[in-house]
PDB file of N, CA and C in Angstrom:
ATOM      1  N   UNK A   1       1.143  -0.883   0.286  1.00 61.00           N
ATOM      2  CA  UNK A   1       0.693  -0.406   0.186  1.00 61.00           C
ATOM      3  C   UNK A   1       0.669   0.951   0.077  1.00 61.00           C
ATOM      4  N   UNK A   2       2.259   0.917   0.763  1.00 77.00           N
ATOM      5  CA  UNK A   2       3.423   2.415   0.249  1.00 77.00           C
ATOM      6  C   UNK A   2       3.262   3.014  -1.110  1.00 77.00           C
ATOM      7  N   UNK A   3       3.060   1.304  -1.612  1.00 92.00           N
ATOM      8  CA  UNK A   3       3.485   2.268  -3.084  1.00 92.00           C
ATOM      9  C   UNK A   3       1.835   2.589  -4.064  1.00 92.00           C
ATOM     10  N   UNK A   4       2.307   3.484  -4.692  1.00 95.00           N
ATOM     11  CA  UNK A   4       0.942   3.921  -5.845  1.00 95.00           C
ATOM     12  C   UNK A   4       1.287   3.175  -7.146  1.00 95.00           C
ATOM     13  N   UNK A   5       0.313   2.829  -7.033  1.00 97.00           N
ATOM     14  CA  UNK A   5       0.650   2.191  -9.462  1.00 97.00           C
ATOM     15  C   UNK A   5       0.847   3.272  -9.837  1.00 97.00           C
ATOM     16  N   UNK A   6       0.401   4.410  -9.583  1.00 98.00           N
ATOM     17  CA  UNK A   6       1.466   5.242 -11.486  1.00 98.00           C
ATOM     18  C   UNK A   6       1.448   6.380 -10.575  1.00 98.00           C
ATOM     19  N   UNK A   7       2.589   7.005 -11.431  1.00 98.00           N
ATOM     20  CA  UNK A   7       3.147   7.747 -10.835  1.00 98.00           C
ATOM     21  C   UNK A   7       4.349   8.144 -12.100  1.00 98.00           C
ATOM     22  N   UNK A   8       3.539   9.312 -12.888  1.00 98.00           N
ATOM     23  CA  UNK A   8       3.373   9.718 -13.799  1.00 98.00           C
ATOM     24  C   UNK A   8       3.715  11.446 -13.936  1.00 98.00           C
ATOM     25  N   UNK A   9       3.573  12.615 -14.511  1.00 98.00           N
ATOM     26  CA  UNK A   9       4.229  13.897 -15.073  1.00 98.00           C
ATOM     27  C   UNK A   9       2.287  13.568 -15.061  1.00 98.00           C
ATOM     28  N   UNK A  10       2.160  15.601 -14.905  1.00 97.00           N
ATOM     29  CA  UNK A  10       0.552  15.100 -15.370  1.00 97.00           C
ATOM     30  C   UNK A  10       0.418  16.028 -16.553  1.00 97.00           C
ATOM     31  N   UNK A  11       1.232  16.154 -17.419  1.00 98.00           N
ATOM     32  CA  UNK A  11       1.308  16.977 -18.480  1.00 98.00           C
ATOM     33  C   UNK A  11       2.632  16.379 -20.127  1.00 98.00           C
ATOM     34  N   UNK A  12       2.673  16.338 -21.085  1.00 98.00           N
ATOM     35  CA  UNK A  12       3.523  16.239 -21.684  1.00 98.00           C
ATOM     36  C   UNK A  12       3.928  14.893 -21.996  1.00 98.00           C
ATOM     37  N   UNK A  13       4.725  14.550 -23.604  1.00 98.00           N
ATOM     38  CA  UNK A  13       5.354  13.852 -23.731  1.00 98.00           C
ATOM     39  C   UNK A  13       6.395  13.166 -23.430  1.00 98.00           C
ATOM     40  N   UNK A  14       6.556  12.094 -22.207  1.00 98.00           N
ATOM     41  CA  UNK A  14       7.487  11.390 -22.157  1.00 98.00           C
ATOM     42  C   UNK A  14       7.651  10.006 -22.095  1.00 98.00           C
ATOM     43  N   UNK A  15       8.953   9.309 -21.675  1.00 98.00           N
ATOM     44  CA  UNK A  15       9.255   8.078 -20.957  1.00 98.00           C
ATOM     45  C   UNK A  15       8.776   7.202 -20.068  1.00 98.00           C
ATOM     46  N   UNK A  16       7.661   5.673 -20.351  1.00 98.00           N
ATOM     47  CA  UNK A  16       7.608   5.019 -19.248  1.00 98.00           C
ATOM     48  C   UNK A  16       7.912   3.545 -19.312  1.00 98.00           C
ATOM     49  N   UNK A  17       8.125   3.480 -17.616  1.00 98.00           N
ATOM     50  CA  UNK A  17       8.634   2.271 -17.911  1.00 98.00           C
ATOM     51  C   UNK A  17       7.230   1.198 -17.215  1.00 98.00           C
ATOM     52  N   UNK A  18       7.079  -0.189 -17.321  1.00 98.00           N
ATOM     53  CA  UNK A  18       6.448  -1.149 -16.357  1.00 98.00           C
ATOM     54  C   UNK A  18       7.158  -1.593 -15.689  1.00 98.00           C
ATOM     55  N   UNK A  19       6.670  -1.896 -14.103  1.00 98.00           N
ATOM     56  CA  UNK A  19       7.516  -3.070 -13.598  1.00 98.00           C
ATOM     57  C   UNK A  19       7.159  -3.454 -12.481  1.00 98.00           C
ATOM     58  N   UNK A  20       8.135  -4.561 -12.910  1.00 97.00           N
ATOM     59  CA  UNK A  20       6.512  -5.901 -11.757  1.00 97.00           C
ATOM     60  C   UNK A  20       7.453  -6.230 -10.650  1.00 97.00           C
ATOM     61  N   UNK A  21       6.638  -5.451  -9.391  1.00 96.00           N
ATOM     62  CA  UNK A  21       7.252  -5.899  -7.655  1.00 96.00           C
ATOM     63  C   UNK A  21       6.756  -7.145  -7.555  1.00 96.00           C
ATOM     64  N   UNK A  22       8.008  -7.727  -6.674  1.00 94.00           N
ATOM     65  CA  UNK A  22       7.493  -9.163  -5.598  1.00 94.00           C
ATOM     66  C   UNK A  22       8.278  -9.429  -4.809  1.00 94.00           C
ATOM     67  N   UNK A  23       7.044  -9.463  -3.405  1.00 89.00           N
ATOM     68  CA  UNK A  23       7.749 -10.097  -2.718  1.00 89.00           C
ATOM     69  C   UNK A  23       9.584 -11.183  -2.771  1.00 89.00           C
ATOM     70  N   UNK A  24      10.552 -11.035  -2.086  1.00 85.00           N
ATOM     71  CA  UNK A  24      11.357 -12.139  -2.282  1.00 85.00           C
ATOM     72  C   UNK A  24      10.686 -12.989  -2.093  1.00 85.00           C
ATOM     73  N   UNK A  25      11.828 -14.364  -2.706  1.00 81.00           N
ATOM     74  CA  UNK A  25      11.088 -15.802  -2.227  1.00 81.00           C
ATOM     75  C   UNK A  25       9.138 -15.748  -3.347  1.00 81.00           C
ATOM     76  N   UNK A  26       9.463 -15.387  -3.742  1.00 75.00           N
ATOM     77  CA  UNK A  26       8.103 -15.410  -5.244  1.00 75.00           C
ATOM     78  C   UNK A  26       6.901 -14.853  -4.321  1.00 75.00           C
ATOM     79  N   UNK A  27       6.523 -14.140  -3.147  1.00 76.00           N
ATOM     80  CA  UNK A  27       4.898 -13.712  -2.816  1.00 76.00           C
ATOM     81  C   UNK A  27       3.971 -12.811  -3.187  1.00 76.00           C
ATOM     82  N   UNK A  28       3.548 -11.840  -2.917  1.00 83.00           N
ATOM     83  CA  UNK A  28       2.403 -11.017  -4.282  1.00 83.00           C
ATOM     84  C   UNK A  28       3.428 -10.721  -5.115  1.00 83.00           C
ATOM     85  N   UNK A  29       3.004 -10.552  -6.215  1.00 91.00           N
ATOM     86  CA  UNK A  29       3.251  -9.336  -7.029  1.00 91.00           C
ATOM     87  C   UNK A  29       2.386  -8.663  -7.676  1.00 91.00           C
ATOM     88  N   UNK A  30       3.131  -7.545  -8.210  1.00 94.00           N
ATOM     89  CA  UNK A  30       2.339  -6.302  -8.835  1.00 94.00           C
ATOM     90  C   UNK A  30       2.589  -5.488  -9.741  1.00 94.00           C
ATOM     91  N   UNK A  31       2.211  -4.987 -11.005  1.00 97.00           N
ATOM     92  CA  UNK A  31       2.589  -3.979 -11.775  1.00 97.00           C
ATOM     93  C   UNK A  31       2.387  -2.664 -11.558  1.00 97.00           C
ATOM     94  N   UNK A  32       3.780  -1.492 -11.421  1.00 98.00           N
ATOM     95  CA  UNK A  32       3.145  -0.191 -11.736  1.00 98.00           C
ATOM     96  C   UNK A  32       4.197   0.270 -12.749  1.00 98.00           C
ATOM     97  N   UNK A  33       4.004   1.797 -12.974  1.00 98.00           N
ATOM     98  CA  UNK A  33       3.500   2.618 -14.067  1.00 98.00           C
ATOM     99  C   UNK A  33       4.907   4.064 -13.092  1.00 98.00           C
ATOM    100  N   UNK A  34       5.664   3.990 -14.333  1.00 98.00           N
ATOM    101  CA  UNK A  34       5.969   5.103 -13.422  1.00 98.00           C
ATOM    102  C   UNK A  34       7.042   6.109 -14.968  1.00 98.00           C
ATOM    103  N   UNK A  35       7.293   7.587 -15.243  1.00 98.00           N
ATOM    104  CA  UNK A  35       7.316   7.995 -16.154  1.00 98.00           C
ATOM    105  C   UNK A  35       7.174   9.292 -15.642  1.00 98.00           C
ATOM    106  N   UNK A  36       8.102   9.902 -17.140  1.00 98.00           N
ATOM    107  CA  UNK A  36       8.379  11.531 -16.525  1.00 98.00           C
ATOM    108  C   UNK A  36       9.851  11.620 -17.250  1.00 98.00           C
ATOM    109  N   UNK A  37       9.413  12.937 -17.838  1.00 98.00           N
ATOM    110  CA  UNK A  37      10.518  13.290 -18.867  1.00 98.00           C
ATOM    111  C   UNK A  37      11.623  14.616 -18.238  1.00 98.00           C
ATOM    112  N   UNK A  38      12.175  14.354 -17.059  1.00 97.00           N
ATOM    113  CA  UNK A  38      13.338  14.052 -16.560  1.00 97.00           C
ATOM    114  C   UNK A  38      14.593  12.417 -17.223  1.00 97.00           C
ATOM    115  N   UNK A  39      13.138  11.972 -17.682  1.00 97.00           N
ATOM    116  CA  UNK A  39      14.099  10.890 -17.509  1.00 97.00           C
ATOM    117  C   UNK A  39      14.947  11.091 -18.934  1.00 97.00           C
ATOM    118  N   UNK A  40      15.811  10.689 -19.549  1.00 96.00           N
ATOM    119  CA  UNK A  40      16.220  10.971 -20.967  1.00 96.00           C
ATOM    120  C   UNK A  40      16.192   9.127 -21.487  1.00 96.00           C
ATOM    121  N   UNK A  41      16.716   8.897 -20.241  1.00 96.00           N
ATOM    122  CA  UNK A  41      16.335   7.078 -20.889  1.00 96.00           C
ATOM    123  C   UNK A  41      15.619   6.033 -20.023  1.00 96.00           C
ATOM    124  N   UNK A  42      15.295   4.970 -20.686  1.00 97.00           N
ATOM    125  CA  UNK A  42      14.009   4.504 -20.004  1.00 97.00           C
ATOM    126  C   UNK A  42      14.829   4.083 -19.000  1.00 97.00           C
ATOM    127  N   UNK A  43      15.787   3.662 -18.623  1.00 97.00           N
ATOM    128  CA  UNK A  43      16.860   2.807 -17.927  1.00 97.00           C
ATOM    129  C   UNK A  43      16.967   3.962 -16.745  1.00 97.00           C
ATOM    130  N   UNK A  44      17.214   5.585 -16.871  1.00 97.00           N
ATOM    131  CA  UNK A  44      17.046   6.524 -15.202  1.00 97.00           C
ATOM    132  C   UNK A  44      16.002   6.433 -14.707  1.00 97.00           C
ATOM    133  N   UNK A  45      14.920   6.223 -15.379  1.00 98.00           N
ATOM    134  CA  UNK A  45      13.443   5.406 -14.631  1.00 98.00           C
ATOM    135  C   UNK A  45      13.349   4.816 -13.308  1.00 98.00           C
ATOM    136  N   UNK A  46      13.935   3.160 -14.410  1.00 98.00           N
ATOM    137  CA  UNK A  46      14.153   2.656 -14.133  1.00 98.00           C
ATOM    138  C   UNK A  46      15.745   2.510 -12.129  1.00 98.00           C
ATOM    139  N   UNK A  47      16.294   3.010 -12.380  1.00 97.00           N
ATOM    140  CA  UNK A  47      17.606   3.305 -11.819  1.00 97.00           C
ATOM    141  C   UNK A  47      17.061   4.438 -10.309  1.00 97.00           C
ATOM    142  N   UNK A  48      16.160   5.008 -10.628  1.00 97.00           N
ATOM    143  CA  UNK A  48      15.541   5.597  -9.669  1.00 97.00           C
ATOM    144  C   UNK A  48      14.518   4.443  -8.271  1.00 97.00           C
ATOM    145  N   UNK A  49      13.604   4.261  -9.321  1.00 97.00           N
ATOM    146  CA  UNK A  49      12.113   3.572  -8.996  1.00 97.00           C
ATOM    147  C   UNK A  49      13.196   1.885  -8.108  1.00 97.00           C
ATOM    148  N   UNK A  50      14.059   1.328  -8.648  1.00 97.00           N
ATOM    149  CA  UNK A  50      14.072   0.057  -8.258  1.00 97.00           C
ATOM    150  C   UNK A  50      15.171   0.276  -7.149  1.00 97.00           C
ATOM    151  N   UNK A  51      15.827   0.846  -6.045  1.00 97.00           N
ATOM    152  CA  UNK A  51      16.314   1.192  -4.858  1.00 97.00           C
ATOM    153  C   UNK A  51      15.195   2.020  -3.908  1.00 97.00           C
ATOM    154  N   UNK A  52      14.857   2.449  -4.560  1.00 95.00           N
ATOM    155  CA  UNK A  52      13.329   3.010  -3.273  1.00 95.00           C
ATOM    156  C   UNK A  52      12.106   1.649  -3.153  1.00 95.00           C
ATOM    157  N   UNK A  53      12.436   1.219  -4.486  1.00 95.00           N
ATOM    158  CA  UNK A  53      11.593  -0.282  -4.441  1.00 95.00           C
ATOM    159  C   UNK A  53      12.010  -2.221  -3.801  1.00 95.00           C
ATOM    160  N   UNK A  54      13.200  -1.291  -3.183  1.00 95.00           N
ATOM    161  CA  UNK A  54      14.815  -1.957  -2.521  1.00 95.00           C
ATOM    162  C   UNK A  54      13.982  -1.925  -1.619  1.00 95.00           C
ATOM    163  N   UNK A  55      14.239  -0.650  -0.679  1.00 95.00           N
ATOM    164  CA  UNK A  55      14.384  -0.171   0.638  1.00 95.00           C
ATOM    165  C   UNK A  55      12.577  -0.789   0.953  1.00 95.00           C
ATOM    166  N   UNK A  56      11.949  -0.852   0.366  1.00 93.00           N
ATOM    167  CA  UNK A  56       9.831  -1.407   0.927  1.00 93.00           C
ATOM    168  C   UNK A  56      10.293  -3.058   1.190  1.00 93.00           C
ATOM    169  N   UNK A  57      11.034  -3.138   0.377  1.00 92.00           N
ATOM    170  CA  UNK A  57      11.351  -4.960   0.505  1.00 92.00           C
ATOM    171  C   UNK A  57      10.861  -5.500  -0.607  1.00 92.00           C
ATOM    172  N   UNK A  58      11.138  -5.292  -1.935  1.00 94.00           N
ATOM    173  CA  UNK A  58      10.324  -5.910  -3.268  1.00 94.00           C
ATOM    174  C   UNK A  58      11.511  -5.913  -4.036  1.00 94.00           C
ATOM    175  N   UNK A  59      11.303  -6.586  -4.760  1.00 94.00           N
ATOM    176  CA  UNK A  59      12.736  -6.789  -5.759  1.00 94.00           C
ATOM    177  C   UNK A  59      12.099  -6.385  -7.160  1.00 94.00           C
ATOM    178  N   UNK A  60      12.666  -5.693  -8.012  1.00 96.00           N
ATOM    179  CA  UNK A  60      11.743  -5.122  -9.436  1.00 96.00           C
ATOM    180  C   UNK A  60      11.832  -5.497 -10.611  1.00 96.00           C
ATOM    181  N   UNK A  61      11.612  -5.391 -11.102  1.00 97.00           N
ATOM    182  CA  UNK A  61      11.559  -6.218 -12.764  1.00 97.00           C
ATOM    183  C   UNK A  61      10.981  -5.933 -13.583  1.00 97.00           C
ATOM    184  N   UNK A  62      12.205  -5.203 -14.603  1.00 98.00           N
ATOM    185  CA  UNK A  62      11.810  -4.292 -15.339  1.00 98.00           C
ATOM    186  C   UNK A  62      10.557  -4.662 -16.817  1.00 98.00           C
ATOM    187  N   UNK A  63       9.502  -4.072 -17.219  1.00 98.00           N
ATOM    188  CA  UNK A  63       9.024  -5.189 -17.928  1.00 98.00           C
ATOM    189  C   UNK A  63       8.586  -4.567 -18.747  1.00 98.00           C
ATOM    190  N   UNK A  64       9.351  -3.663 -19.514  1.00 98.00           N
ATOM    191  CA  UNK A  64       9.234  -3.485 -20.971  1.00 98.00           C
ATOM    192  C   UNK A  64       9.321  -2.049 -20.526  1.00 98.00           C
ATOM    193  N   UNK A  65       8.953  -0.787 -21.774  1.00 98.00           N
ATOM    194  CA  UNK A  65       8.863   0.353 -21.028  1.00 98.00           C
ATOM    195  C   UNK A  65       8.125   1.539 -23.008  1.00 98.00           C
ATOM    196  N   UNK A  66       7.865   2.283 -22.985  1.00 98.00           N
ATOM    197  CA  UNK A  66       7.731   2.943 -24.554  1.00 98.00           C
ATOM    198  C   UNK A  66       7.510   4.852 -23.888  1.00 98.00           C
ATOM    199  N   UNK A  67       5.779   5.094 -24.507  1.00 98.00           N
ATOM    200  CA  UNK A  67       6.363   6.474 -23.704  1.00 98.00           C
ATOM    201  C   UNK A  67       4.705   7.196 -23.825  1.00 98.00           C
ATOM    202  N   UNK A  68       4.625   8.327 -23.162  1.00 98.00           N
ATOM    203  CA  UNK A  68       3.284   8.161 -22.457  1.00 98.00           C
ATOM    204  C   UNK A  68       2.904   9.085 -23.360  1.00 98.00           C
ATOM    205  N   UNK A  69       1.600   9.912 -23.618  1.00 98.00           N
ATOM    206  CA  UNK A  69       1.174  11.772 -24.264  1.00 98.00           C
ATOM    207  C   UNK A  69       0.710  11.709 -23.520  1.00 98.00           C
ATOM    208  N   UNK A  70       0.610  12.146 -22.663  1.00 98.00           N
ATOM    209  CA  UNK A  70      -0.424  12.460 -21.077  1.00 98.00           C
ATOM    210  C   UNK A  70      -1.048  14.591 -21.889  1.00 98.00           C
ATOM    211  N   UNK A  71      -2.305  14.689 -22.036  1.00 98.00           N
ATOM    212  CA  UNK A  71      -3.232  15.819 -21.793  1.00 98.00           C
ATOM    213  C   UNK A  71      -3.775  15.735 -20.891  1.00 98.00           C
ATOM    214  N   UNK A  72      -3.869  16.662 -19.483  1.00 97.00           N
ATOM    215  CA  UNK A  72      -4.310  16.596 -18.833  1.00 97.00           C
ATOM    216  C   UNK A  72      -6.135  17.586 -18.923  1.00 97.00           C
ATOM    217  N   UNK A  73      -5.364  18.433 -19.732  1.00 97.00           N
ATOM    218  CA  UNK A  73      -6.400  20.137 -20.024  1.00 97.00           C
ATOM    219  C   UNK A  73      -8.080  18.863 -20.684  1.00 97.00           C
ATOM    220  N   UNK A  74      -7.072  17.959 -21.345  1.00 98.00           N
ATOM    221  CA  UNK A  74      -8.535  17.377 -22.059  1.00 98.00           C
ATOM    222  C   UNK A  74      -9.141  15.361 -22.308  1.00 98.00           C
ATOM    223  N   UNK A  75      -7.705  15.702 -20.789  1.00 98.00           N
ATOM    224  CA  UNK A  75      -7.840  14.662 -20.099  1.00 98.00           C
ATOM    225  C   UNK A  75      -8.048  12.914 -21.111  1.00 98.00           C
ATOM    226  N   UNK A  76      -6.969  13.386 -21.668  1.00 98.00           N
ATOM    227  CA  UNK A  76      -6.950  11.697 -22.320  1.00 98.00           C
ATOM    228  C   UNK A  76      -5.363  11.322 -21.891  1.00 98.00           C
ATOM    229  N   UNK A  77      -4.544  10.218 -22.417  1.00 98.00           N
ATOM    230  CA  UNK A  77      -3.519   9.719 -22.160  1.00 98.00           C
ATOM    231  C   UNK A  77      -3.531   8.682 -23.303  1.00 98.00           C
ATOM    232  N   UNK A  78      -2.218   9.166 -23.336  1.00 98.00           N
ATOM    233  CA  UNK A  78      -2.042   7.555 -25.144  1.00 98.00           C
ATOM    234  C   UNK A  78      -0.099   7.091 -24.463  1.00 98.00           C
ATOM    235  N   UNK A  79      -0.923   5.886 -24.790  1.00 98.00           N
ATOM    236  CA  UNK A  79       0.320   5.100 -24.308  1.00 98.00           C
ATOM    237  C   UNK A  79       0.744   4.285 -26.058  1.00 98.00           C
ATOM    238  N   UNK A  80       2.107   4.675 -26.157  1.00 98.00           N
ATOM    239  CA  UNK A  80       2.715   3.820 -27.922  1.00 98.00           C
ATOM    240  C   UNK A  80       4.103   4.131 -27.200  1.00 98.00           C
ATOM    241  N   UNK A  81       4.655   3.654 -28.477  1.00 97.00           N
ATOM    242  CA  UNK A  81       6.278   3.109 -28.445  1.00 97.00           C
ATOM    243  C   UNK A  81       6.851   2.144 -28.340  1.00 97.00           C
ATOM    244  N   UNK A  82       8.226   2.301 -27.448  1.00 97.00           N
ATOM    245  CA  UNK A  82       8.712   1.154 -27.195  1.00 97.00           C
ATOM    246  C   UNK A  82      10.129   1.283 -25.869  1.00 97.00           C
ATOM    247  N   UNK A  83      10.812   1.005 -25.527  1.00 97.00           N
ATOM    248  CA  UNK A  83      12.235   0.928 -25.099  1.00 97.00           C
ATOM    249  C   UNK A  83      13.376  -0.156 -25.962  1.00 97.00           C
ATOM    250  N   UNK A  84      14.463   1.613 -26.224  1.00 94.00           N
ATOM    251  CA  UNK A  84      14.835   0.449 -27.023  1.00 94.00           C
ATOM    252  C   UNK A  84      15.567  -0.990 -26.510  1.00 94.00           C
ATOM    253  N   UNK A  85      15.727  -0.473 -25.014  1.00 95.00           N
ATOM    254  CA  UNK A  85      16.446  -0.959 -23.362  1.00 95.00           C
ATOM    255  C   UNK A  85      16.150  -2.109 -22.964  1.00 95.00           C
ATOM    256  N   UNK A  86      14.561  -2.000 -23.138  1.00 98.00           N
ATOM    257  CA  UNK A  86      13.416  -2.851 -22.613  1.00 98.00           C
ATOM    258  C   UNK A  86      12.907  -3.604 -22.704  1.00 98.00           C
ATOM    259  N   UNK A  87      12.511  -3.182 -24.593  1.00 97.00           N
ATOM    260  CA  UNK A  87      11.684  -3.954 -25.317  1.00 97.00           C
ATOM    261  C   UNK A  87      10.100  -3.387 -24.922  1.00 97.00           C
ATOM    262  N   UNK A  88       9.533  -3.355 -25.475  1.00 97.00           N
ATOM    263  CA  UNK A  88       8.319  -3.703 -25.845  1.00 97.00           C
ATOM    264  C   UNK A  88       6.976  -3.237 -24.437  1.00 97.00           C
ATOM    265  N   UNK A  89       6.434  -2.146 -23.217  1.00 98.00           N
ATOM    266  CA  UNK A  89       5.697  -3.133 -22.569  1.00 98.00           C
ATOM    267  C   UNK A  89       4.405  -3.075 -23.545  1.00 98.00           C
ATOM    268  N   UNK A  90       3.653  -4.596 -22.196  1.00 98.00           N
ATOM    269  CA  UNK A  90       2.384  -4.420 -22.676  1.00 98.00           C
ATOM    270  C   UNK A  90       1.907  -2.884 -22.550  1.00 98.00           C
ATOM    271  N   UNK A  91       1.285  -2.511 -23.218  1.00 98.00           N
ATOM    272  CA  UNK A  91       0.718  -1.222 -23.300  1.00 98.00           C
ATOM    273  C   UNK A  91      -1.477  -1.956 -22.788  1.00 98.00           C
ATOM    274  N   UNK A  92      -1.443  -2.101 -22.837  1.00 98.00           N
ATOM    275  CA  UNK A  92      -2.700  -3.304 -22.967  1.00 98.00           C
ATOM    276  C   UNK A  92      -2.580  -2.940 -21.305  1.00 98.00           C
ATOM    277  N   UNK A  93      -1.929  -3.447 -20.287  1.00 98.00           N
ATOM    278  CA  UNK A  93      -1.665  -3.900 -18.908  1.00 98.00           C
ATOM    279  C   UNK A  93      -1.438  -2.268 -18.431  1.00 98.00           C
ATOM    280  N   UNK A  94      -0.822  -1.861 -19.359  1.00 98.00           N
ATOM    281  CA  UNK A  94      -0.504  -0.556 -18.396  1.00 98.00           C
ATOM    282  C   UNK A  94      -1.465   0.387 -19.089  1.00 98.00           C
ATOM    283  N   UNK A  95      -2.528   0.083 -19.834  1.00 98.00           N
ATOM    284  CA  UNK A  95      -3.517   0.631 -19.208  1.00 98.00           C
ATOM    285  C   UNK A  95      -4.548   1.067 -18.976  1.00 98.00           C
ATOM    286  N   UNK A  96      -5.084  -0.602 -18.167  1.00 98.00           N
ATOM    287  CA  UNK A  96      -5.838  -0.864 -17.741  1.00 98.00           C
ATOM    288  C   UNK A  96      -4.320  -0.797 -16.012  1.00 98.00           C
ATOM    289  N   UNK A  97      -4.325  -0.324 -15.953  1.00 98.00           N
ATOM    290  CA  UNK A  97      -3.303   0.636 -14.252  1.00 98.00           C
ATOM    291  C   UNK A  97      -3.426   1.583 -14.503  1.00 98.00           C
ATOM    292  N   UNK A  98      -3.474   2.728 -15.887  1.00 98.00           N
ATOM    293  CA  UNK A  98      -3.733   3.807 -15.052  1.00 98.00           C
ATOM    294  C   UNK A  98      -4.906   4.231 -15.628  1.00 98.00           C
ATOM    295  N   UNK A  99      -6.033   3.065 -15.416  1.00 98.00           N
ATOM    296  CA  UNK A  99      -7.181   3.392 -15.516  1.00 98.00           C
ATOM    297  C   UNK A  99      -8.249   3.446 -13.939  1.00 98.00           C
ATOM    298  N   UNK A 100      -7.275   2.849 -13.812  1.00 97.00           N
ATOM    299  CA  UNK A 100      -8.081   2.851 -12.484  1.00 97.00           C
ATOM    300  C   UNK A 100      -7.343   4.780 -11.770  1.00 97.00           C
ATOM    301  N   UNK A 101      -6.233   4.292 -12.157  1.00 96.00           N
ATOM    302  CA  UNK A 101      -5.749   6.255 -11.458  1.00 96.00           C
ATOM    303  C   UNK A 101      -7.024   8.006 -11.920  1.00 96.00           C
ATOM    304  N   UNK A 102      -6.728   6.977 -13.602  1.00 98.00           N
ATOM    305  CA  UNK A 102      -7.363   8.223 -13.857  1.00 98.00           C
ATOM    306  C   UNK A 102      -8.955   7.978 -14.501  1.00 98.00           C
ATOM    307  N   UNK A 103      -9.705   7.435 -13.717  1.00 97.00           N
ATOM    308  CA  UNK A 103     -10.695   7.161 -13.815  1.00 97.00           C
ATOM    309  C   UNK A 103     -11.669   7.371 -15.265  1.00 97.00           C
ATOM    310  N   UNK A 104     -11.610   9.034 -14.451  1.00 98.00           N
ATOM    311  CA  UNK A 104     -12.593  10.372 -16.307  1.00 98.00           C
ATOM    312  C   UNK A 104     -11.540  10.370 -17.162  1.00 98.00           C
ATOM    313  N   UNK A 105     -11.230   9.539 -17.560  1.00 98.00           N
ATOM    314  CA  UNK A 105     -10.163  10.027 -18.389  1.00 98.00           C
ATOM    315  C   UNK A 105     -10.575   9.199 -20.089  1.00 98.00           C
ATOM    316  N   UNK A 106      -9.658   9.227 -20.846  1.00 98.00           N
ATOM    317  CA  UNK A 106      -9.543   8.539 -21.875  1.00 98.00           C
ATOM    318  C   UNK A 106      -8.536   8.153 -22.334  1.00 98.00           C
ATOM    319  N   UNK A 107      -8.369   6.904 -22.063  1.00 98.00           N
ATOM    320  CA  UNK A 107      -6.574   6.216 -22.112  1.00 98.00           C
ATOM    321  C   UNK A 107      -7.011   5.291 -23.206  1.00 98.00           C
ATOM    322  N   UNK A 108      -5.774   5.661 -24.422  1.00 98.00           N
ATOM    323  CA  UNK A 108      -5.686   4.836 -25.474  1.00 98.00           C
ATOM    324  C   UNK A 108      -4.145   3.566 -25.766  1.00 98.00           C
ATOM    325  N   UNK A 109      -4.008   2.727 -26.255  1.00 98.00           N
ATOM    326  CA  UNK A 109      -2.783   2.507 -26.505  1.00 98.00           C
ATOM    327  C   UNK A 109      -2.188   2.676 -28.039  1.00 98.00           C
ATOM    328  N   UNK A 110      -1.466   2.274 -28.677  1.00 96.00           N
ATOM    329  CA  UNK A 110      -1.316   1.684 -29.465  1.00 96.00           C
ATOM    330  C   UNK A 110       0.437   1.357 -30.332  1.00 96.00           C
ATOM    331  N   UNK A 111       0.320   1.099 -30.865  1.00 90.00           N
ATOM    332  CA  UNK A 111       2.102   0.398 -30.975  1.00 90.00           C
ATOM    333  C   UNK A 111       2.662   1.148 -32.118  1.00 90.00           C
ATOM    334  N   UNK A 112       2.075   2.555 -32.119  1.00 88.00           N
ATOM    335  CA  UNK A 112       2.859   4.070 -33.322  1.00 88.00           C
ATOM    336  C   UNK A 112       4.086   3.421 -32.827  1.00 88.00           C
ATOM    337  N   UNK A 113       5.369   4.562 -33.656  1.00 84.00           N
ATOM    338  CA  UNK A 113       6.175   4.621 -33.091  1.00 84.00           C
ATOM    339  C   UNK A 113       6.240   6.362 -32.465  1.00 84.00           C
ATOM    340  N   UNK A 114       5.420   7.143 -32.677  1.00 83.00           N
ATOM    341  CA  UNK A 114       4.549   8.792 -32.792  1.00 83.00           C
ATOM    342  C   UNK A 114       3.476   8.654 -32.184  1.00 83.00           C
TER     343      UNK A 114
END
């Protein structure tokens, strides 16, 4: 409960990663979404998330990445693209996680690169 499912920038187009958290020994697991304009590369996001989650007792695995286009004025989020280093995240999973947080948004995904 200490970990939010979604932490993304409130506006703009930026890189994101889908991360699987798991308790050591194969206990409960859940997927979280992290994205920010501050990250030049997808691994910069993971390098920030991983130590934070380890402190809380989770093991992290990056399931892939892509980009998010967040338009807070029109309440739209578009998930697309891929990560060169981690590969493409399953955008349909990302969208389901985003829908829990942004309940009044129109959220779509595609395999488009741009």
